[in-house]
XYZ file of C-alpha atoms in Angstrom:
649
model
C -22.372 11.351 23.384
C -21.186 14.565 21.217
C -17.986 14.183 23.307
C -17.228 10.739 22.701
C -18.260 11.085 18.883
C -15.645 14.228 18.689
C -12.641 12.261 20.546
C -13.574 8.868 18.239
C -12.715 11.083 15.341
C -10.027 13.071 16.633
C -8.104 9.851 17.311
C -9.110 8.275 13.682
C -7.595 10.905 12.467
C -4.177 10.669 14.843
C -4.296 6.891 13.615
C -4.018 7.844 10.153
C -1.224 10.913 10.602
C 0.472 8.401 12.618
C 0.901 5.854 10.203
C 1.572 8.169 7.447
C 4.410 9.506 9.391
C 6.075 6.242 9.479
C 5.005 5.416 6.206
C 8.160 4.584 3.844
C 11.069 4.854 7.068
C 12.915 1.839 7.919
C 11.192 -0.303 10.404
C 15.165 -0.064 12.828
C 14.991 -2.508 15.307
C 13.001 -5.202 16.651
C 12.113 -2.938 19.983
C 10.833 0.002 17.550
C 8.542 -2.115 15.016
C 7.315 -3.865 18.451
C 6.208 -0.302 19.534
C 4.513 0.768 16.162
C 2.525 -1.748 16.367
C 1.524 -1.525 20.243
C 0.341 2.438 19.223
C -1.734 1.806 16.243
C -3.477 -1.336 18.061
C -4.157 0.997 21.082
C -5.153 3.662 18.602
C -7.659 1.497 16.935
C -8.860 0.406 19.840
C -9.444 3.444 21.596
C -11.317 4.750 18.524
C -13.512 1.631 18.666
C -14.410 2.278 22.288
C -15.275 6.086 21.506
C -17.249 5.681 18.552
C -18.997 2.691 20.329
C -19.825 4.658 23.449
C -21.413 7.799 20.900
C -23.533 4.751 19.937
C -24.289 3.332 22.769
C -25.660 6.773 24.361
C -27.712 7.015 21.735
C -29.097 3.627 21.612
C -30.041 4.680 25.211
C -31.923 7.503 24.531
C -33.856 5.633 21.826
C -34.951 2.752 24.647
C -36.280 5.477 26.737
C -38.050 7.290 23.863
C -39.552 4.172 22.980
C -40.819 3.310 26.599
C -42.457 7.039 26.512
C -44.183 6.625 23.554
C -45.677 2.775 23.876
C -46.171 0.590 26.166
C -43.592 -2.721 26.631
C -43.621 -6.140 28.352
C -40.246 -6.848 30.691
C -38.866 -9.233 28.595
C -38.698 -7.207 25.693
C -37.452 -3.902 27.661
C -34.596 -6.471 29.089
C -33.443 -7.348 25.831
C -33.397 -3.973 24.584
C -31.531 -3.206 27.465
C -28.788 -5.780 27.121
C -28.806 -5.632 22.911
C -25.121 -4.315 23.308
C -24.019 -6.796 25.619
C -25.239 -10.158 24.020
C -26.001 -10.389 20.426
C -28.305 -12.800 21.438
C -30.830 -10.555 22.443
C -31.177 -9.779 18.457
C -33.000 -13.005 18.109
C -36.069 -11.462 20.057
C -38.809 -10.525 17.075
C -40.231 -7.566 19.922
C -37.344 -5.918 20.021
C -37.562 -5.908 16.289
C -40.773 -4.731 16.326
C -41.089 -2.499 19.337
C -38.111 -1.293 18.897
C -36.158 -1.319 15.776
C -34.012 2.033 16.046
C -32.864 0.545 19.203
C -31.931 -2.609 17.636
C -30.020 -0.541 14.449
C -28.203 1.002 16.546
C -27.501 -1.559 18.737
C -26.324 -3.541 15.809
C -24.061 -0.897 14.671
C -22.301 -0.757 18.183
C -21.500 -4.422 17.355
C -20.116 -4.019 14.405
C -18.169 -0.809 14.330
C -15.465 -2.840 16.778
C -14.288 -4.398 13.040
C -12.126 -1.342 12.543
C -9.701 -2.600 15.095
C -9.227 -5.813 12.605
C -9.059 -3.897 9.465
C -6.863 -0.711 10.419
C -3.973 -2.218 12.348
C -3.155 -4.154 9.731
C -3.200 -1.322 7.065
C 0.603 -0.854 7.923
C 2.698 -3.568 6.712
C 6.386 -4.005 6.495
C 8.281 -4.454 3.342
C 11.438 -5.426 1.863
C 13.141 -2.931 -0.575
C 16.668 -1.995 -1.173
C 17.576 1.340 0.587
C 20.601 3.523 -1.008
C 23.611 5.426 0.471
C 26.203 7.567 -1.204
C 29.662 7.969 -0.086
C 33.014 8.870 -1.457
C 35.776 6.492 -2.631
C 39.067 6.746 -4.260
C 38.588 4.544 -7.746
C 42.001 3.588 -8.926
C 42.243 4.333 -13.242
C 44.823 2.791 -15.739
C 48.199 3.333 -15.051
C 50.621 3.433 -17.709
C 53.953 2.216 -16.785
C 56.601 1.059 -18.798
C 57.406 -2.045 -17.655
C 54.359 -3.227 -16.775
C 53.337 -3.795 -20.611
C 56.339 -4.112 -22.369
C 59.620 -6.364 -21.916
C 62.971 -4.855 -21.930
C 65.929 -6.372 -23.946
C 69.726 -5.188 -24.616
C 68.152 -3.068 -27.470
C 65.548 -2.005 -25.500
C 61.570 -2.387 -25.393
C 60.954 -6.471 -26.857
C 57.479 -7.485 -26.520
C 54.285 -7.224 -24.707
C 54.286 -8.487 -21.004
C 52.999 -11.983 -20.078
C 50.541 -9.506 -17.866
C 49.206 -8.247 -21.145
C 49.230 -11.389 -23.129
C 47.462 -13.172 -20.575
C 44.446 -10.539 -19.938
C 44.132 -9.331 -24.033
C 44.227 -12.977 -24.877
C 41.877 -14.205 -22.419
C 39.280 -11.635 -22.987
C 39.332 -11.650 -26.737
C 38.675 -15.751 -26.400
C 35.883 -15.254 -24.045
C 34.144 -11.903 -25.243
C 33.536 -10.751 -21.437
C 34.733 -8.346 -18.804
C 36.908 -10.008 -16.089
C 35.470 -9.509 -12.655
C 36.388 -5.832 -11.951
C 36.123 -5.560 -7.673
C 32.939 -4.348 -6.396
C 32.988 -1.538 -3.842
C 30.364 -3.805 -2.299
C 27.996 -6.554 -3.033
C 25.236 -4.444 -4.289
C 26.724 -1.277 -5.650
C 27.280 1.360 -8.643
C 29.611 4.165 -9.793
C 29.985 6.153 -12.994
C 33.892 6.764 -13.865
C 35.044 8.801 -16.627
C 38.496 8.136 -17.939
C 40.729 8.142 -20.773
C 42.344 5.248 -22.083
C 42.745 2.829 -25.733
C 40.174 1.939 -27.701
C 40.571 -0.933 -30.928
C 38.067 0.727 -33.168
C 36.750 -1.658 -36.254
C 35.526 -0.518 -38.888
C 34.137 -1.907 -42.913
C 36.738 -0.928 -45.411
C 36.683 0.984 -48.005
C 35.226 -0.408 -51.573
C 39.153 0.308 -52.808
C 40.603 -1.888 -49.915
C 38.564 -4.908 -50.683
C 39.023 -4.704 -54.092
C 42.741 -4.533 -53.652
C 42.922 -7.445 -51.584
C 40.306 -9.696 -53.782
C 42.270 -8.968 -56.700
C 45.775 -9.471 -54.511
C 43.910 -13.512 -53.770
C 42.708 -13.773 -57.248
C 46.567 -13.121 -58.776
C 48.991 -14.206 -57.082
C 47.638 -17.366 -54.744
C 47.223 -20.784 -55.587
C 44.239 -22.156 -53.555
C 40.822 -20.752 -51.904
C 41.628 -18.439 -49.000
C 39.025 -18.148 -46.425
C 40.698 -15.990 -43.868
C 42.843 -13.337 -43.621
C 44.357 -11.214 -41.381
C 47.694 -8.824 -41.254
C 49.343 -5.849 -40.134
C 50.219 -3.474 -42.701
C 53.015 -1.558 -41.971
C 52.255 0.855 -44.334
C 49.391 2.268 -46.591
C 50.598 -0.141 -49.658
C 47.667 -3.029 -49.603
C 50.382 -5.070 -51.963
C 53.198 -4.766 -49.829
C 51.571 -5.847 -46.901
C 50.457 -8.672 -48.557
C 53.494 -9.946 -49.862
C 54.703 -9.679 -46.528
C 52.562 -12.336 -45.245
C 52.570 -14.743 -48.458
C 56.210 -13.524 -48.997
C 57.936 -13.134 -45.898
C 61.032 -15.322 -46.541
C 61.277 -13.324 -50.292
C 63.378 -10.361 -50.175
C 63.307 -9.388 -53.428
C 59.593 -9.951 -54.138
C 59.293 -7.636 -50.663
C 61.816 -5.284 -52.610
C 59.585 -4.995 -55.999
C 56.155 -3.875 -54.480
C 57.567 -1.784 -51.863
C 57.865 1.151 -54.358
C 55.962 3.572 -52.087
C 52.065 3.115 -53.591
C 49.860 3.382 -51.141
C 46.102 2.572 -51.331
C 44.383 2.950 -48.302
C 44.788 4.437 -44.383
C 45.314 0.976 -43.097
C 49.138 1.234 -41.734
C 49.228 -0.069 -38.228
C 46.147 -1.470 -38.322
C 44.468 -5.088 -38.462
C 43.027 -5.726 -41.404
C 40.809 -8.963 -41.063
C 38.951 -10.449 -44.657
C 36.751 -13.036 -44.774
C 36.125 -14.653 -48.298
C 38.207 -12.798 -50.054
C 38.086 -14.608 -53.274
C 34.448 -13.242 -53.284
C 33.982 -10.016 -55.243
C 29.956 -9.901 -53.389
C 28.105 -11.373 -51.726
C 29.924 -12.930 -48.507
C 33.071 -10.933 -48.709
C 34.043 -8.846 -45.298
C 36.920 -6.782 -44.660
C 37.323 -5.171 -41.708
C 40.271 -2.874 -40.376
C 41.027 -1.964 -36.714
C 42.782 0.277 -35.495
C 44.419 2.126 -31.957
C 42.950 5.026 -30.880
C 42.490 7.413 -27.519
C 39.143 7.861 -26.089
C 37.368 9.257 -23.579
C 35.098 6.795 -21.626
C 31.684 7.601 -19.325
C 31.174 4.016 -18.060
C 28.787 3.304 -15.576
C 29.600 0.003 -13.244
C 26.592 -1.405 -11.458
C 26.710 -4.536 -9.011
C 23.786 -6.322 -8.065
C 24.666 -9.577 -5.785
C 28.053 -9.252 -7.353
C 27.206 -9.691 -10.767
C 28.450 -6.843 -12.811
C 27.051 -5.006 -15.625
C 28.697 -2.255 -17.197
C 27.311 0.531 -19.513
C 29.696 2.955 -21.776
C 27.427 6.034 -21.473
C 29.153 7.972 -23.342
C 32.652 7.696 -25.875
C 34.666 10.281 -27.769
C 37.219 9.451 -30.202
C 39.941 12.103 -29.261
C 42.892 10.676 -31.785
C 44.462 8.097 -33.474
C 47.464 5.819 -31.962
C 50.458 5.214 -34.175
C 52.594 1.778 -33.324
C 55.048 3.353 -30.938
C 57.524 0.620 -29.823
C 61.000 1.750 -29.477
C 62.209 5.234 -27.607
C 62.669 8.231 -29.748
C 64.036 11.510 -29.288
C 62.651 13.594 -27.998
C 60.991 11.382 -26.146
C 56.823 12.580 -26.265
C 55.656 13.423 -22.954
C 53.221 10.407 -23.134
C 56.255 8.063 -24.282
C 54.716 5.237 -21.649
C 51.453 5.750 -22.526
C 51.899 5.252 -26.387
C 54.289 1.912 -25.024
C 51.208 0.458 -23.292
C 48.435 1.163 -26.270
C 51.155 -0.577 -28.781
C 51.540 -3.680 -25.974
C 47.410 -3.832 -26.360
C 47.325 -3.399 -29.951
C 50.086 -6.209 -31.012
C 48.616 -8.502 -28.693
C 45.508 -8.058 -30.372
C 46.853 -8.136 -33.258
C 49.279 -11.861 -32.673
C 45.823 -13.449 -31.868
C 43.822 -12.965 -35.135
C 46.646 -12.474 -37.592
C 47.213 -15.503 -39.697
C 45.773 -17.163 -42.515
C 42.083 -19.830 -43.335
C 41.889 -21.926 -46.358
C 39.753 -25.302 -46.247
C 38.299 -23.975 -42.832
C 37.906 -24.965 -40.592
C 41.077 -27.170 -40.711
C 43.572 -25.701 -42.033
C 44.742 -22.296 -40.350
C 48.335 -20.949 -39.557
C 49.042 -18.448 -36.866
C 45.595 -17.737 -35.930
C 43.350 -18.126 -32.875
C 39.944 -16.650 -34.897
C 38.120 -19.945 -35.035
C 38.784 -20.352 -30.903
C 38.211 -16.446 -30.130
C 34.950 -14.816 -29.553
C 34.393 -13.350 -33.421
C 32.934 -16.886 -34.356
C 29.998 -15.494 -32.586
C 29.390 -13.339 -35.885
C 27.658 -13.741 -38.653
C 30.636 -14.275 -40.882
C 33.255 -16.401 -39.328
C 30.312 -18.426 -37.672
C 29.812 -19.530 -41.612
C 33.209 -20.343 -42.119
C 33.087 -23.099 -39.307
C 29.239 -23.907 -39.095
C 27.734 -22.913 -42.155
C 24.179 -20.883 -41.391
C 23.161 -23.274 -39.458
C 22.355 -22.694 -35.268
C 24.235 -25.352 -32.820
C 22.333 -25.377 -29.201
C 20.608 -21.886 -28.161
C 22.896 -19.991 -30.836
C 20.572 -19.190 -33.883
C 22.410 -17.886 -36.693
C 20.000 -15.556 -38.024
C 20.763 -13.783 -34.894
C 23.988 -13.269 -34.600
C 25.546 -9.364 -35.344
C 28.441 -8.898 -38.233
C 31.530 -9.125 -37.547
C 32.463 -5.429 -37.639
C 30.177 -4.805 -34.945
C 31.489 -8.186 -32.585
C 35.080 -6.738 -33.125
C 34.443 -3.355 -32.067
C 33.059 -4.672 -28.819
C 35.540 -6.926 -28.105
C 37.888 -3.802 -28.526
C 35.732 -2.178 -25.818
C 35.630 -5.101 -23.522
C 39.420 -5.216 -24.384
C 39.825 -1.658 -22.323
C 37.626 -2.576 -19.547
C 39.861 -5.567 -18.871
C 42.658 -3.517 -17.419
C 40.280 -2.637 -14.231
C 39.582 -6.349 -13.249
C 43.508 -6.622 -12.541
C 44.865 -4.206 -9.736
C 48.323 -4.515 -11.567
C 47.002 -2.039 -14.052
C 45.717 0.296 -11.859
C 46.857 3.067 -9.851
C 47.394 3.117 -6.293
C 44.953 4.501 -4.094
C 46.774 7.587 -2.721
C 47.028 8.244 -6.529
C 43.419 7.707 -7.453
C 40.690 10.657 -8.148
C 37.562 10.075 -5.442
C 34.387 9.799 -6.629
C 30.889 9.037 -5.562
C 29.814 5.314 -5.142
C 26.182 4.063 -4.101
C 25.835 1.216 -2.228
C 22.440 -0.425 -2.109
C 21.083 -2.763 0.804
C 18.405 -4.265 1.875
C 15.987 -2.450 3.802
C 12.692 -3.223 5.732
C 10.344 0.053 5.403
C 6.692 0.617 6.750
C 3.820 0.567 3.949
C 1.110 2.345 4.525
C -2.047 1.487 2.587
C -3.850 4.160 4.078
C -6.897 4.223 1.423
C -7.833 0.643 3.657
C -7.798 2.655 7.143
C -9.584 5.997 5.927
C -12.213 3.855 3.946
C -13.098 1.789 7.367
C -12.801 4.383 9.738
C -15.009 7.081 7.246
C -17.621 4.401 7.250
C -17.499 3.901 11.241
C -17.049 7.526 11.639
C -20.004 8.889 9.638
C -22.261 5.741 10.594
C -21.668 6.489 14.760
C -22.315 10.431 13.607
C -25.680 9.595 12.299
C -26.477 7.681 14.906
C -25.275 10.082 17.322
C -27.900 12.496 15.864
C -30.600 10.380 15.778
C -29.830 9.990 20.005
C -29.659 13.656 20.404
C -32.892 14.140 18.339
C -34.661 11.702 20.572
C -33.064 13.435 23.451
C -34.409 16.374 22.860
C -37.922 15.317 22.311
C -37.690 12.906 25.489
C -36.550 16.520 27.197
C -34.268 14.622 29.335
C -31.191 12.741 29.189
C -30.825 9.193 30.296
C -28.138 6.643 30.852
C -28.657 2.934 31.385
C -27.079 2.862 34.636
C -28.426 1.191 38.181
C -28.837 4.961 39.613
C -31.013 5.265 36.453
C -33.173 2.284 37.045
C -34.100 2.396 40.554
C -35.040 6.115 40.139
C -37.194 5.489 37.647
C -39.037 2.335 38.858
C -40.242 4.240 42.167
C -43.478 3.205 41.898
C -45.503 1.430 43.693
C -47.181 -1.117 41.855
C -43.983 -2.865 41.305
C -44.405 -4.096 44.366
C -47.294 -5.631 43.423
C -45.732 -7.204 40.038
C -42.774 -8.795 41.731
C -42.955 -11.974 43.752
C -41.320 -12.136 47.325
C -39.435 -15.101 45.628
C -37.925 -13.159 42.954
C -37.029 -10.404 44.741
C -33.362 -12.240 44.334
C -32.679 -11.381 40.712
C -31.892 -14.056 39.970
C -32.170 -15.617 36.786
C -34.359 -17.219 35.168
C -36.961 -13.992 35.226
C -40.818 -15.422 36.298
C -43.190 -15.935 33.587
C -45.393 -13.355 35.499
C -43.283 -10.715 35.559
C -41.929 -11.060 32.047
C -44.920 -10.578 30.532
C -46.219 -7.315 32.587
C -45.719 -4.135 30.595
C -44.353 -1.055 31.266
C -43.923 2.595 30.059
C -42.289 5.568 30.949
C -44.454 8.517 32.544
C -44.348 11.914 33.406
C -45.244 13.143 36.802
C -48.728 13.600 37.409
C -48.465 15.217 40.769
C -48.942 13.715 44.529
C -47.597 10.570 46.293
C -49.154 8.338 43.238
C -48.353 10.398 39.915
C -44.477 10.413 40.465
C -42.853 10.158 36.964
C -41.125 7.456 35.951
C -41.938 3.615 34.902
C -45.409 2.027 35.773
C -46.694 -1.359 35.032
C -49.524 -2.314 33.125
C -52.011 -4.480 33.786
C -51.695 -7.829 31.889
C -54.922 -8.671 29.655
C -55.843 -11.625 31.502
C -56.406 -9.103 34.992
C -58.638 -6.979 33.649
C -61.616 -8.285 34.416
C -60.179 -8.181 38.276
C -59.381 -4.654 38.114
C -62.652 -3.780 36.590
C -64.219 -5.325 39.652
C -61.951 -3.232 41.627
C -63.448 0.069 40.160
C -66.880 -0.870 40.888
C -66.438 -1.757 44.370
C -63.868 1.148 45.644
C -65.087 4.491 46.982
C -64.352 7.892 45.656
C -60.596 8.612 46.265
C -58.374 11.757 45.301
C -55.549 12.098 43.481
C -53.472 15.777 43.250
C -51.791 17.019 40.084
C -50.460 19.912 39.033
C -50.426 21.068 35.139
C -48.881 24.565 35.306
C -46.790 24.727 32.128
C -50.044 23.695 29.788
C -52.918 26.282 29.064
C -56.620 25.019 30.090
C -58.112 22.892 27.169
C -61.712 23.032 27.316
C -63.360 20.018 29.039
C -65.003 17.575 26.740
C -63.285 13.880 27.603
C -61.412 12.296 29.828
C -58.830 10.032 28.631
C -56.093 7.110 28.986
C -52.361 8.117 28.632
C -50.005 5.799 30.074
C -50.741 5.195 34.164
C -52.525 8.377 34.261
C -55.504 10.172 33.113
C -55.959 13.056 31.199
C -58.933 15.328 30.856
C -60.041 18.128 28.219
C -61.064 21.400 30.478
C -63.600 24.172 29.766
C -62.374 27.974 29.893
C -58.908 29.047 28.942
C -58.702 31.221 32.002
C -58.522 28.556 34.220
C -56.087 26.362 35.466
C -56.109 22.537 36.607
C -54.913 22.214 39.984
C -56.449 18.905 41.915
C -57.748 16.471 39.772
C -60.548 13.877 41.995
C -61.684 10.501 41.047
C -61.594 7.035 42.443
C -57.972 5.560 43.363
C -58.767 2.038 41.789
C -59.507 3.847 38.493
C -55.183 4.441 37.955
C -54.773 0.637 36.919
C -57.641 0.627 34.121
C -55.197 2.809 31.851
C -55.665 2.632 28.151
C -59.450 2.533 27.785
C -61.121 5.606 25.696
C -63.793 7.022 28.887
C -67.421 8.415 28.517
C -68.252 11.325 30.939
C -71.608 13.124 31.695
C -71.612 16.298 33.427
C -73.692 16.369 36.422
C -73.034 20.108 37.435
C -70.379 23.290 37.464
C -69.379 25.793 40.297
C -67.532 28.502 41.150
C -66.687 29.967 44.708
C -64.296 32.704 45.346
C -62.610 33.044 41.946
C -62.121 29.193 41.250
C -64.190 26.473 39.810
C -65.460 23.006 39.776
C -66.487 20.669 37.570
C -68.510 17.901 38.828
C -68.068 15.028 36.502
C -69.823 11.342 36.105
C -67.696 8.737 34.970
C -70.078 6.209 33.345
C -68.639 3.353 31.802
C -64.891 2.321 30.143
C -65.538 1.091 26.687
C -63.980 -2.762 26.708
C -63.918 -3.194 29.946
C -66.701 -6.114 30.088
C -66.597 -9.269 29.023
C -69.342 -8.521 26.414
C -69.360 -5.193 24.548
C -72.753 -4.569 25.089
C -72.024 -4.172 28.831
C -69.564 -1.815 28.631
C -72.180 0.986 29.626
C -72.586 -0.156 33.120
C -69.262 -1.969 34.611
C -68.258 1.192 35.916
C -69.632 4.267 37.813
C -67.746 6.441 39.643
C -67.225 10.470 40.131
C -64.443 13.213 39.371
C -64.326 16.323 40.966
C -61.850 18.852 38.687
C -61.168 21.964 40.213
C -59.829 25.467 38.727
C -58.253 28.420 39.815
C -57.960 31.602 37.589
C -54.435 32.637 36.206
């Protein structure tokens, strides 16, 4: 019982370490999760059948302490004896009330077998995406002559169809190009150096200059503007773009004045006529920067991240070869390529907007998606899911555009360096992954209930044990050793001697109990029937007509009690001796008297001897309270003698 308590809990707990183990590892193949699952059903079930055997045991030795202590009919002591094999049997009110430990615990071994629903299916099997990290050569920009600027007679011409196709397409739609994923579900973090078209507000001075430029010397209401100085002068520039075809206007304001940093640079305005209020300028400009980006791809869809970016100088136009040539000649080529095809998309000039414009591509670009431009062609009004209240300034739509400008360059391979050429670095790829999941809260709460439960169960069966002073099992062997007496003969019918079912009325209803040895051929220990309540009145008759008969028992392990009354325990009798020197070693009286058990005796004592060191009691049974019909006659049904005899100890 101990034992099977002890290995119950030893493999709850090898359950539980088990699944832990595999808790959070990828399931691998079908043959593997298969197995998993065959051990922790076998574990659960072995722990079922352990726990349920400590609880069986001790359900046993309750039935036997039971049929020591009271007396039970057949029927009952069958159901109690089959309560763990049908559940049936707990629909029987006497085994209820003759024995309700017995039908606790048989209840528990019933229901403890619920652990093998409950902790199998603690470990589950998810779906999560599982990393791995390898190495990978990640091509960066290349910077190669020809690959971003024409060549004519004269030299370097204009910016490759290569360039004018990506800068242009990218400043229209606002977005990164597909760059190639390593894989479907993958991300990197690259650090590079490359260009960077950095906007910026003007200064107070520049947009003065310019509104008073509008104010002076043009004719109608200017919306847009946007041009390339080619120096610091603000009026010079200017002139250049109302004045192109004017020489000697050009010639008068070119005198050297300059008025601002802005050579080189685009220099967008918005409402320039404005002194407040709506007026915008904005200047960008080439520079070099260093770039932490980090790439992710999730089911191909990119998202990039600039982590981290460090303005390291600023990029003067740089498009014809001088001597000495700079030792980042092709480099400088390829940030001027970027820069004047950024710059041939948004120069030109508004007025009336949004219908009149010359040499621009603003209102079909991506900067209408600020505040300021989206005025110019929609007013503050919002057209479909753009609100206008949301949209950012212009400043800040132009400097990411200049970002997403640079990032460009890595959706096209032509950029990019060849492999052999290109710096490795580390690159996770993510898949899919089935992993065990362990809730193991589930499996230690059910198996701590079924473990402590069985435990206190197991000590109420050894506690009874130990009172019963013997242990006792359930088994056939068990049985027919303990149902050696002779009276079942009696009991049983020649005709049901078969076993089979259905069990005669007669028989049912006879009770039994358990009973120690009482020495000699008729006081073996064991079970003994009890007369029904309707024989009595036969047995009584019995008594009264049977001679004096002898029946030998032994008490050796009990000191003498001094004699006072005889009475019922069980099959037996027990009398109260004189003299705690002596000894009970044959105890007399008539042989019919065994089967009146249960009925409190009156004695008279006719006389006492002693012979040779022992002595005997001489004793008159005169009547068995109960045993008439009438209680007044209870004084004479019966008369018979006992003869006790003593030795000294």
């Amino acid at each position: 019982m101990v034992l099977c308590w002890i290995i119950g809990l030893a493999l709850a707990l090898g359950h539980h370490f088990y699944y832990y183990s595999l808790n959070d590892t990828i399931v691998g193949d079908q043959n593997r999760q298969a197995w998993s699952s065959r051990i922790g059903t076998g574990l659960a079930f072995l722990t079922k059948t352990f726990l349920t055997t400590a609880v069986g045991i001790a359900c046993v030795q309750n039935l036997w302490w039971i049929l020591r202590l009271t007396p039970m009919k057949l029927s009952t002591l069958d159901s109690m004896l089959d309560i763990r094999g049908s559940i049936f049997n707990f629909f029987d009110l006497h085994v209820w009330l003759r024995g309700p430990n017995v039908a606790i615990l048989g209840l528990i071994s019933w229901l403890i077998p619920i652990v093998t629903v409950v902790t199998p299916s603690t470990l589950s099997i998810q779906s999560t995406v599982g990393s791995n990290m390898f190495s990978q050569p990640m091509p960066q920009i290349e910077y190669t002559l020809l690959k971003y600027f024409t060549l004519d007679e004269g030299g370097v011409s204009s910016p490759t169809p290569s360039v004018i196709r990506l800068v242009t397409g990218t400043i229209i739609q606002g977005t990164i190009p597909n760059i190639p994923a390593p894989a479907i579900n993958s991300s990197y973090q690259l650090n590079f150096t490359a260009p960077l078209i950095q906007c910026t507000n003007s200064s107070t001075k520049v947009r003065d200059d310019i509104t008073h430029y509008v104010h002076n010397k043009t004719q109608f209401y200017i919306d847009y503007i946007a041009f390339s100085p080619t120096s610091d002068n603000i009026t010079f520039a200017l002139d250049e773009v109302f004045y192109y075809d004017s020489p000697s206007i050009l010639a008068a304001t070119d005198n050297g004045n300059t008025s601002a940093d802005v050579a080189d640079k685009l220099v967008i305005a918005v409402n320039p006529y404005m002194t407040t209020g709506s007026r915008v300028v904005v200047e960008c400009g080439m520079y070099n920067a260093s770039y932490t980006a980090n790439f992710d791809y999730t089911n191909g869809e990119q998202s990039i991240e600039i982590v981290d970016l460090h303005v390291l100088n600023r990029v003067p136009k740089h498009d014809s070869h001088t001597l000495p040539a700079p030792a980042n000649e092709n480099q400088l080529f390829a940030y001027t390529s970027i820069m004047d095809t950024f710059k041939t998309a948004l120069e030109g000039l508004c007025w009336a907007s949004p219908d009149r414009c010359t040499d621009t591509q603003i209102y079909t670009s991506s900067l209408v998606n600020s505040k300021e431009i989206w005025e110019l062609v929609y007013g503050d009004e919002s057209v479909g899911n753009v609100s206008y209240r949301t949209l950012p300034r212009l400043v800040e739509v132009a400097s990411e555009l200049g970002r997403n400008i640079t990032l460009s360059f890595f959706s096209n391979d032509y950029f990019l360096q060849n492999t052999s050429q290109a710096k490795t670095i580390n690159v996770t790829v993510y898949q899919n992954q089935t992993k065990y999941s362990y809730a193991q809260r589930n499996l230690l709460i059910a198996y701590g209930v079924a473990v402590v439960v069985s435990l206190l169960c197991v000590i109420a069966g050894f506690l009874t044990m130990v009172d019963n002073g013997f242990a006792f099992t359930d088994s056939f062997s068990t049985i027919l050793r303990a149902t050696r007496n002779s009276d079942f003969d009696d009991i049983v019918p020649v005709a049901a001697t078969t076993g089979a079912d259905p069990l005669p009325r007669s028989v049912a209803k006879t009770r039994v109990q358990w009973m120690p040895s009482s020495g000699g051929s008729e006081g073996i220990a064991g079970l003994k029937p009890l007369p029904a309540d309707d024989d009595e009145k036969k047995k009584y008759k019995q008594v009264q007509e049977s001679g004096p008969g002898t029946v030998a028992a032994e008490d050796e392990d009990e000191r003498v009690r001094p004699l006072g009354s005889l009475r019922a325990f069980g099959l037996g009798l027990e009398l109260d001796c004189f003299g705690l020197n002596w000894r009970l070693v044959r105890l007399s009286y008539p042989s019919a008297l065994e089967r009146i058990a249960g009925r409190r005796s009156i004695l008279s004592f006719d006389e006492i001897r002693e012979e040779d060191g022992a002595r005997q009691h001489r004793v008159t049974l005169l009547g068995i309270s109960g045993c008439g019909p009438e209680p007044d006659a209870c004084g004479t049904c019966v008369s018979a003698v006992v003869v006790c005899n003593y030795e000294k100890r």
